[in-house]
Short mmCIF file of C-alpha atoms in Angstrom, two decimals:
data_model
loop_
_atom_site.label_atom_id
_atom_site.label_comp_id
_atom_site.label_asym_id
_atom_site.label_seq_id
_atom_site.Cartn_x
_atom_site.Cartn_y
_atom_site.Cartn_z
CA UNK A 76 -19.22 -0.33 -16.07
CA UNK A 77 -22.56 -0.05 -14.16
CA UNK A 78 -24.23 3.63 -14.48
CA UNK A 79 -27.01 4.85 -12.18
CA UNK A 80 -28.86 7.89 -12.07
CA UNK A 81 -29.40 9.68 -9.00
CA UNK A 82 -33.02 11.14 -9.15
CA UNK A 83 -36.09 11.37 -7.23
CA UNK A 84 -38.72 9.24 -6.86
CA UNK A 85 -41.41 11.52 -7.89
CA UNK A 86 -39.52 12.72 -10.85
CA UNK A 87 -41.27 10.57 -13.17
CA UNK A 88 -40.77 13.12 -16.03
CA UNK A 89 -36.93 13.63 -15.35
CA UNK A 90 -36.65 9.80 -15.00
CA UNK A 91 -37.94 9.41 -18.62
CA UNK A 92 -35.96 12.19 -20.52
CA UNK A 93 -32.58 10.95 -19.03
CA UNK A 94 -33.37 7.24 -19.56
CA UNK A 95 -33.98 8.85 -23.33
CA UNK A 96 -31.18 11.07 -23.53
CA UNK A 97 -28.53 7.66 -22.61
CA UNK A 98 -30.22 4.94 -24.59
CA UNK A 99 -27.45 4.59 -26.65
CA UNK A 100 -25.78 3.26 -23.66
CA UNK A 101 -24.77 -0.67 -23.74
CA UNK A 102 -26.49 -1.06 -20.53
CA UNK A 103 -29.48 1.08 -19.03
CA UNK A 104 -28.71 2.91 -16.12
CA UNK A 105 -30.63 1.60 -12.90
CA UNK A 106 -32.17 4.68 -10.99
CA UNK A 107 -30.71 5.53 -7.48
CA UNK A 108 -33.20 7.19 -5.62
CA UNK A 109 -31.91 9.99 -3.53
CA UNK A 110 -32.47 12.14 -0.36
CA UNK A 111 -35.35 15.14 -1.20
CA UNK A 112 -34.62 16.88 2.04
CA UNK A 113 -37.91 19.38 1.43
CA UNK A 114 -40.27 16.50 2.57
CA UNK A 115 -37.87 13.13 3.63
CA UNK A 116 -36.29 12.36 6.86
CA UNK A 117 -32.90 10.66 6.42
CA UNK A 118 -30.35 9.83 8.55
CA UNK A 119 -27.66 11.31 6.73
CA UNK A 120 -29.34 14.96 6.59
CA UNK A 121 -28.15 14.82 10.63
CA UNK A 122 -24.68 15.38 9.01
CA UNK A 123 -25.27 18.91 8.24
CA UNK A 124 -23.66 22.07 10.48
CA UNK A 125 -25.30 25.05 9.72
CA UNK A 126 -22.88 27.07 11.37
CA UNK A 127 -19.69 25.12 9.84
CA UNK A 128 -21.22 25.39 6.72
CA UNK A 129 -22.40 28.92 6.89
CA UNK A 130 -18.61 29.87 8.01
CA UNK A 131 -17.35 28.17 4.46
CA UNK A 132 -19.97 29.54 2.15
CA UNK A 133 -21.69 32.78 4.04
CA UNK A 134 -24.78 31.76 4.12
CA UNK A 135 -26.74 28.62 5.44
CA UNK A 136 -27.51 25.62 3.07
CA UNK A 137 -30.51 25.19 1.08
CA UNK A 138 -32.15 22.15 1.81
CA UNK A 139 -31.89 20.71 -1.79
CA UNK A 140 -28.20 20.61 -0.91
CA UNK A 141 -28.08 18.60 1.37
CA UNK A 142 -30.50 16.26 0.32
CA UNK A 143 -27.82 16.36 -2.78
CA UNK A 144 -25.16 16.07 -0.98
CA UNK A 145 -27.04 12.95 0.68
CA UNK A 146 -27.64 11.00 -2.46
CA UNK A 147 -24.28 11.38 -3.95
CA UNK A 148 -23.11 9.64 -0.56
CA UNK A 149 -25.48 6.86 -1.51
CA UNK A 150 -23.96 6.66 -4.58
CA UNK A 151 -20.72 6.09 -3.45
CA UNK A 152 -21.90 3.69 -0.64
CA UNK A 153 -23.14 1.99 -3.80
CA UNK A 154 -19.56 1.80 -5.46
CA UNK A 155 -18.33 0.48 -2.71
CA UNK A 156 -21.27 -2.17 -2.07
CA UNK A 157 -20.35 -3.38 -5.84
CA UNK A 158 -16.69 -2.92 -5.40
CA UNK A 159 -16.32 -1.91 -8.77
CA UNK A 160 -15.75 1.48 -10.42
CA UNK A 161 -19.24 2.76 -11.53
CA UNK A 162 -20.80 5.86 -13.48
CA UNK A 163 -23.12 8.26 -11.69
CA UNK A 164 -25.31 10.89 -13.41
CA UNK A 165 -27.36 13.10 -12.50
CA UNK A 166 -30.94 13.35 -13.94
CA UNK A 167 -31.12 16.55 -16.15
CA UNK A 168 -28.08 16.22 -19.01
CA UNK A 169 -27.22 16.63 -21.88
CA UNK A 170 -25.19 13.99 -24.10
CA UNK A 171 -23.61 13.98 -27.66
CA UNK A 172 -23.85 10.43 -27.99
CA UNK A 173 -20.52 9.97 -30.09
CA UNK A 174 -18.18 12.04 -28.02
CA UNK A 175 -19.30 10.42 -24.88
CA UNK A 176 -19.01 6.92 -25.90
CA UNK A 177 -15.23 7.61 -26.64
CA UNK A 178 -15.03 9.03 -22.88
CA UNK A 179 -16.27 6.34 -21.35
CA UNK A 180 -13.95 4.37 -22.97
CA UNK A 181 -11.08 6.94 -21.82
CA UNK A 182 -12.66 7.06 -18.58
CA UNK A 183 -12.37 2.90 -18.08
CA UNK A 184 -9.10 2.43 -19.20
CA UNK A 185 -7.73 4.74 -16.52
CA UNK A 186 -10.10 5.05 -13.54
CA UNK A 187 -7.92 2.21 -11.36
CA UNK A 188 -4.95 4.92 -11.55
CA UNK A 189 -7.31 7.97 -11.06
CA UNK A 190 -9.92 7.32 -9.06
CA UNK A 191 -12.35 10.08 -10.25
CA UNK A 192 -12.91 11.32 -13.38
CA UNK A 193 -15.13 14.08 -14.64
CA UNK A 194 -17.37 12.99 -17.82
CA UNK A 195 -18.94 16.56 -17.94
CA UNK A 196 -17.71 19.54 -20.42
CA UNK A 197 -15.46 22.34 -19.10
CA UNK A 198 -14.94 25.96 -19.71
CA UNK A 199 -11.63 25.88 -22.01
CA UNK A 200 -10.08 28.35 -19.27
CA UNK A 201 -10.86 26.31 -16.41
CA UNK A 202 -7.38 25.88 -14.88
CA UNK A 203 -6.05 21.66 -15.67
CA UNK A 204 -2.86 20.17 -17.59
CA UNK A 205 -3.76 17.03 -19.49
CA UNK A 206 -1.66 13.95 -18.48
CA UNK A 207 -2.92 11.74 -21.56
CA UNK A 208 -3.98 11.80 -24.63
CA UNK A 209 -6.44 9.51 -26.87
CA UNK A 210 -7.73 10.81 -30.48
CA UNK A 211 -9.05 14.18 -29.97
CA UNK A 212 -9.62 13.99 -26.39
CA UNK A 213 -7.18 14.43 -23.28
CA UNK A 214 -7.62 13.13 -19.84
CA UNK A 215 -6.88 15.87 -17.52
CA UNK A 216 -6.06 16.86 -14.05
CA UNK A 217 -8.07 19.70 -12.37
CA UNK A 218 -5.61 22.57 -10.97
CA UNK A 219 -9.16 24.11 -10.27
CA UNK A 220 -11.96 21.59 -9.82
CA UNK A 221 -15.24 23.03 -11.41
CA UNK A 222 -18.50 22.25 -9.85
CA UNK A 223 -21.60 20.44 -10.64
CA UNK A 224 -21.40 16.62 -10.86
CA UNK A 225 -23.81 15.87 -13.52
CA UNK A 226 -21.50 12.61 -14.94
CA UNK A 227 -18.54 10.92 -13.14
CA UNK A 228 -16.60 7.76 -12.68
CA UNK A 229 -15.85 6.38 -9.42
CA UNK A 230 -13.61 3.62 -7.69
CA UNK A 231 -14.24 1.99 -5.03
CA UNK A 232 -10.84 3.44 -3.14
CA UNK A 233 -11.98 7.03 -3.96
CA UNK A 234 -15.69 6.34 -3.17
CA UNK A 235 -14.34 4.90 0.37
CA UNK A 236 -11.91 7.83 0.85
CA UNK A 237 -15.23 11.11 0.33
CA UNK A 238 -17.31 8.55 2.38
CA UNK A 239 -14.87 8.48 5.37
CA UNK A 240 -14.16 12.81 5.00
CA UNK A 241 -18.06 13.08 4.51
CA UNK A 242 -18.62 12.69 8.10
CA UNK A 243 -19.86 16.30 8.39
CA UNK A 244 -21.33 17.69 5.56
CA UNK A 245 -20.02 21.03 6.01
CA UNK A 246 -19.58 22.19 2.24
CA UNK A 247 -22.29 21.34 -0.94
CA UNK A 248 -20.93 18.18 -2.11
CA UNK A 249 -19.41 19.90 -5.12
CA UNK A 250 -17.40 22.01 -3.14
CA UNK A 251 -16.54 19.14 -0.75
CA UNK A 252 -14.92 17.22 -3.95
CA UNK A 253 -13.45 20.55 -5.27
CA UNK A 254 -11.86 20.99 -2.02
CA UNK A 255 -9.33 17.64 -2.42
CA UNK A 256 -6.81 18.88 0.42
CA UNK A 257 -9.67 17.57 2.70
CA UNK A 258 -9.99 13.98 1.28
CA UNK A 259 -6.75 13.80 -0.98
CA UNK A 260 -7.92 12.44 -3.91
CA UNK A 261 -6.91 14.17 -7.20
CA UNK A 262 -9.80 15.14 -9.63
CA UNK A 263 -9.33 14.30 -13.19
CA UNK A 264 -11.39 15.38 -16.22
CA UNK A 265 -11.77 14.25 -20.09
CA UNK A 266 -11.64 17.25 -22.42
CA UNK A 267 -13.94 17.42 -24.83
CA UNK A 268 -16.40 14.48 -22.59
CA UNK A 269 -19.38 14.85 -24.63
CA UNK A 270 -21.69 15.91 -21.23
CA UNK A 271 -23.09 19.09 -19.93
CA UNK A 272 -25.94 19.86 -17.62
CA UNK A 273 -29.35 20.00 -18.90
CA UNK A 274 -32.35 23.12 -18.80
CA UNK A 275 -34.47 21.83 -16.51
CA UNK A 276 -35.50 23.87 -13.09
CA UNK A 277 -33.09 23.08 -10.27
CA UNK A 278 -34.79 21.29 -7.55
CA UNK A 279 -31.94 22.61 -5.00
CA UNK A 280 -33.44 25.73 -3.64
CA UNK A 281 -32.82 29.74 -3.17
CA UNK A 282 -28.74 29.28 -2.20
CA UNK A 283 -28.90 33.45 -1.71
CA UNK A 284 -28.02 34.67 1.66
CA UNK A 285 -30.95 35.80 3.75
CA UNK A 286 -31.43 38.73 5.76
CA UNK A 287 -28.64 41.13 7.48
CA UNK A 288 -25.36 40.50 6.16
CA UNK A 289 -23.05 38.72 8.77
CA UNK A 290 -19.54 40.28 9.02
CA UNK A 291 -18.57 37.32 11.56
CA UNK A 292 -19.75 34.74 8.72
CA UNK A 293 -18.06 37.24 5.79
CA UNK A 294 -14.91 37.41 7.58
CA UNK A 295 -14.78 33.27 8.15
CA UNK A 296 -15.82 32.73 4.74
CA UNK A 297 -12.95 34.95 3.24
CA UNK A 298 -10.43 32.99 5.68
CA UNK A 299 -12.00 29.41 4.67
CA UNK A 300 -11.62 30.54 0.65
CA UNK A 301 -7.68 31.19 1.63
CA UNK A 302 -6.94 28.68 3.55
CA UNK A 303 -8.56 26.01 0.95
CA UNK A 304 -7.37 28.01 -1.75
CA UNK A 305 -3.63 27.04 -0.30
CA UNK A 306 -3.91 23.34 0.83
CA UNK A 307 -5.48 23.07 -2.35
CA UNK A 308 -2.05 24.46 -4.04
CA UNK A 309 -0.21 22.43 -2.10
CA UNK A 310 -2.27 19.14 -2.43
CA UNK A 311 -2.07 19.31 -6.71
CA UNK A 312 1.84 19.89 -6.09
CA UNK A 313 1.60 16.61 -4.65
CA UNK A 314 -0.32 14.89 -6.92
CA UNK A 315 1.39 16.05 -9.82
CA UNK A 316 4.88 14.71 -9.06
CA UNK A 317 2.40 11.37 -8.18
CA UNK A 318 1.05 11.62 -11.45
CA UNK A 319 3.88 12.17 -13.71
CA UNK A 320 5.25 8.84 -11.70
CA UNK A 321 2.03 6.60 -12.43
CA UNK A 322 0.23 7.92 -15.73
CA UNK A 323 3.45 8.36 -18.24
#
């Protein structure tokens, strides 16, 4: 499989640790230069609804969201472009070289059936059920979806189906994937993957609320956490009877 890195172009330093830290790869990842909202005018930043967004999370989006929300979209415009399932990091990780190698070799033998699968290191309480097993390692599926999206695999079917919900960006795009009642595609994981986010200083932004709190905005957010807290339920109910149908 292809891997690129989504970084940006002045991150010359970034660029060269992560091109160190997955040398061992078969293939070096090609760089996919993203949106830096701070200082870039794209297209796709006109996607963003402050007060949609503010209503889901309480606050307004820092910019360095959306500009990361923006470059994973690229990203999956690329998957489709290639039609091919590819891998996507982000550019500040950390890798054990041995572990990882035996995920992405999980990761390829399924990602047709799945769709999306998580090459990054979970909390052993996050909330999944593992629907196969390889060696020490399990793939799983997400009852819970963490965030960040430092390493994934894509298809092209699930790349097409965030593109065509992503017409608003109304969520960071971790929360967007975490929310799969809104595009329907189930999340899966590999437990242990070998992958966790690096130390370096998030180029995002402040995400704390500013000024006076909002009791319209804290009353929408605490209806948009229940209602996507329940078509989430209901959306892994359906994917698991979909699942035990496909992957056993």
């Amino acid at each position: 499989m292809k891997a690129f890195i989504i970084t940006l172009e002045q991150s010359s330093e970034r660029q060269k640790n992560v091109l160190q830290a997955l040398s061992f790869l078969p293939e070096q990842p090609s760089f996919l230069f993203g949106v830096d909202a701070r200082n870039q005018h794209d297209p796709l930043l006109e996607r963003y609804r402050e007060k949609q967004f503010s209503y889901n999370c309480g606050r307004s989006a820092a910019k360095g969201e959306i500009g990361c929300y923006a470059s994973h979209f690229k990203a999956w415009e690329k998957c489709v472009e290639l039609n091919e399932a590819i891998i996507i990091f982000e550019d500040d990780l950390k890798v054990n070289e041995d572990i990882f190698m035996q995920s992405l070799r999980f990761a390829e033998q399924y990602i047709e059936q799945c769709g999306f699968i998580r090459l990054e290191d979970i909390d052993m309480r996050t909330l999944a059920y593992a629907v196969a097993k390889r060696k020490q390692q399990s793939l799983i599926k997400y009852l819970k979806v963490p965030q960040c999206m430092t390493g994934y695999v894509i298809s092209p079917a699930c790349a097409k189906a965030l593109i065509t919900k992503s017409c608003n960006f109304d969520y960071p795009v971790d929360v967007f994937v975490r929310n799969t009642w809104i595009h329907k595609q189930p999340i899966y994981g590999i437990r242990p993957a070998g992958l966790t986010g690096g130390n370096e200083p998030s180029i995002i932004g402040n995400r704390d609320r500013k000024g006076k709190k909002n009791y319209v905005v804290a009353i929408m957010k605490l209806l948009t956490k229940t209602r996507n807290m329940s078509l989430n339920l209901l959306t892994n109910a359906f994917h698991l009877r979909k699942i035990i149908k496909e992957i056993n």
